[in-house]
mmCIF file of C-alpha atoms in Angstrom:
data_model
loop_
_atom_site.group_PDB
_atom_site.id
_atom_site.type_symbol
_atom_site.label_atom_id
_atom_site.label_comp_id
_atom_site.label_asym_id
_atom_site.label_seq_id
_atom_site.Cartn_x
_atom_site.Cartn_y
_atom_site.Cartn_z
ATOM 1 C CA MET P 1 -1.948 -12.585 24.208
ATOM 2 C CA LEU P 2 -4.403 -10.249 22.177
ATOM 3 C CA SER P 3 -5.271 -9.869 18.476
ATOM 4 C CA GLY P 4 -8.250 -9.032 16.433
ATOM 5 C CA TRP P 5 -8.997 -12.786 15.844
ATOM 6 C CA PHE P 6 -7.382 -14.708 19.132
ATOM 7 C CA SER P 7 -6.979 -13.558 22.707
ATOM 8 C CA VAL P 8 -5.735 -15.245 25.603
ATOM 9 C CA ILE P 9 -6.421 -13.428 29.124
ATOM 10 C CA PRO P 10 -6.887 -14.756 32.681
ATOM 11 C CA ALA P 11 -10.481 -15.442 33.377
ATOM 12 C CA GLY P 12 -10.841 -12.645 35.963
ATOM 13 C CA ARG P 13 -10.017 -9.984 33.086
ATOM 14 C CA VAL P 14 -12.517 -11.063 30.498
ATOM 15 C CA ALA P 15 -14.579 -7.922 31.235
ATOM 16 C CA SER P 16 -11.465 -5.767 30.163
ATOM 17 C CA LEU P 17 -11.228 -7.474 26.770
ATOM 18 C CA ALA P 18 -12.784 -4.760 24.621
ATOM 19 C CA LYS P 19 -11.142 -2.225 26.287
ATOM 20 C CA LEU P 20 -7.648 -3.973 25.754
ATOM 21 C CA SER P 21 -8.606 -4.529 22.217
ATOM 22 C CA GLY P 22 -9.147 -1.168 21.644
ATOM 23 C CA ALA P 23 -6.170 0.128 23.356
ATOM 24 C CA GLN P 24 -4.178 -2.683 20.917
ATOM 25 C CA SER P 25 -5.940 -1.539 17.812
ATOM 26 C CA ALA P 26 -4.963 2.142 18.464
ATOM 27 C CA ALA P 27 -1.298 1.244 19.155
ATOM 28 C CA ASP P 28 -1.232 -0.934 15.831
ATOM 29 C CA GLY P 29 -2.723 2.111 13.918
ATOM 30 C CA ALA P 30 -0.267 4.613 15.260
ATOM 31 C CA TRP P 31 2.611 2.385 14.601
ATOM 32 C CA SER P 32 1.740 1.796 11.005
ATOM 33 C CA GLU P 33 0.961 5.331 10.448
ATOM 34 C CA LYS P 34 4.624 6.172 11.733
ATOM 35 C CA LEU P 35 6.042 3.354 9.529
ATOM 36 C CA ALA P 36 4.294 4.553 6.556
ATOM 37 C CA LYS P 37 5.322 8.251 7.098
ATOM 38 C CA GLN P 38 9.181 6.963 7.577
ATOM 39 C CA LEU P 39 9.043 4.610 4.332
ATOM 40 C CA THR P 40 7.066 6.767 1.862
ATOM 41 C CA HIS P 41 9.037 8.627 -0.539
ATOM 42 C CA THR P 42 7.301 11.331 -2.890
ATOM 43 C CA PRO P 43 9.394 12.310 -5.921
ATOM 44 C CA LYS P 44 10.058 16.047 -6.428
ATOM 45 C CA GLY P 45 9.583 15.831 -10.196
ATOM 46 C CA ASP P 46 8.383 13.400 -12.819
ATOM 47 C CA LEU P 47 8.532 9.774 -12.482
ATOM 48 C CA LEU P 48 8.848 7.483 -15.366
ATOM 49 C CA ILE P 49 8.201 4.012 -14.688
ATOM 50 C CA ARG P 50 9.694 1.754 -17.482
ATOM 51 C CA ASN P 51 9.180 -1.983 -18.352
ATOM 52 C CA ALA P 52 5.859 -2.196 -16.517
ATOM 53 C CA ARG P 53 3.236 -4.668 -17.164
ATOM 54 C CA LEU P 54 -0.066 -2.423 -17.683
ATOM 55 C CA PHE P 55 -3.457 -4.164 -16.751
ATOM 56 C CA ASP P 56 -6.564 -3.025 -18.453
ATOM 57 C CA PRO P 57 -9.820 -3.891 -16.228
ATOM 58 C CA ARG P 58 -11.989 -3.581 -19.284
ATOM 59 C CA ASP P 59 -10.727 -6.390 -21.573
ATOM 60 C CA LEU P 60 -8.799 -8.218 -18.647
ATOM 61 C CA THR P 61 -5.332 -7.711 -20.922
ATOM 62 C CA VAL P 62 -1.834 -7.162 -19.727
ATOM 63 C CA THR P 63 0.445 -5.183 -21.856
ATOM 64 C CA PRO P 64 4.157 -5.924 -21.218
ATOM 65 C CA ASP P 65 7.080 -3.352 -21.733
ATOM 66 C CA THR P 66 4.990 -0.150 -20.848
ATOM 67 C CA SER P 67 6.295 3.142 -19.649
ATOM 68 C CA VAL P 68 3.999 5.306 -17.686
ATOM 69 C CA LEU P 69 4.803 8.910 -16.646
ATOM 70 C CA VAL P 70 3.812 10.122 -13.382
ATOM 71 C CA ARG P 71 3.451 13.781 -12.529
ATOM 72 C CA ASN P 72 2.174 15.425 -9.392
ATOM 73 C CA GLY P 73 0.695 12.041 -8.341
ATOM 74 C CA HIS P 74 -1.167 11.524 -11.630
ATOM 75 C CA VAL P 75 -0.488 9.305 -14.559
ATOM 76 C CA VAL P 76 -0.095 11.881 -17.535
ATOM 77 C CA ARG P 77 1.127 9.306 -20.110
ATOM 78 C CA VAL P 78 1.124 5.552 -21.074
ATOM 79 C CA GLY P 79 2.959 4.074 -23.807
ATOM 80 C CA PRO P 80 5.251 1.284 -25.055
ATOM 81 C CA ASP P 81 8.938 1.270 -24.012
ATOM 82 C CA PRO P 82 11.649 2.364 -26.408
ATOM 83 C CA ASN P 83 13.371 -0.378 -27.926
#
């Protein structure tokens, strides 16, 4: 068994631990990248997110019932949800 925080290997293979750990990390990274590409969807047009809770880090407030308009990966407008 080999992970980033715990490893169980035969005593005669301890010298291989760094190489095995590197190979495991590379395999994990490749798997994660493949999965992210399969599951990611980029909208073709504008994306309107309604009924969002908007967090303002300046004063640590949360504003409920907010609409956020995203265009080309950038937030272009934020405002209250229409009633």
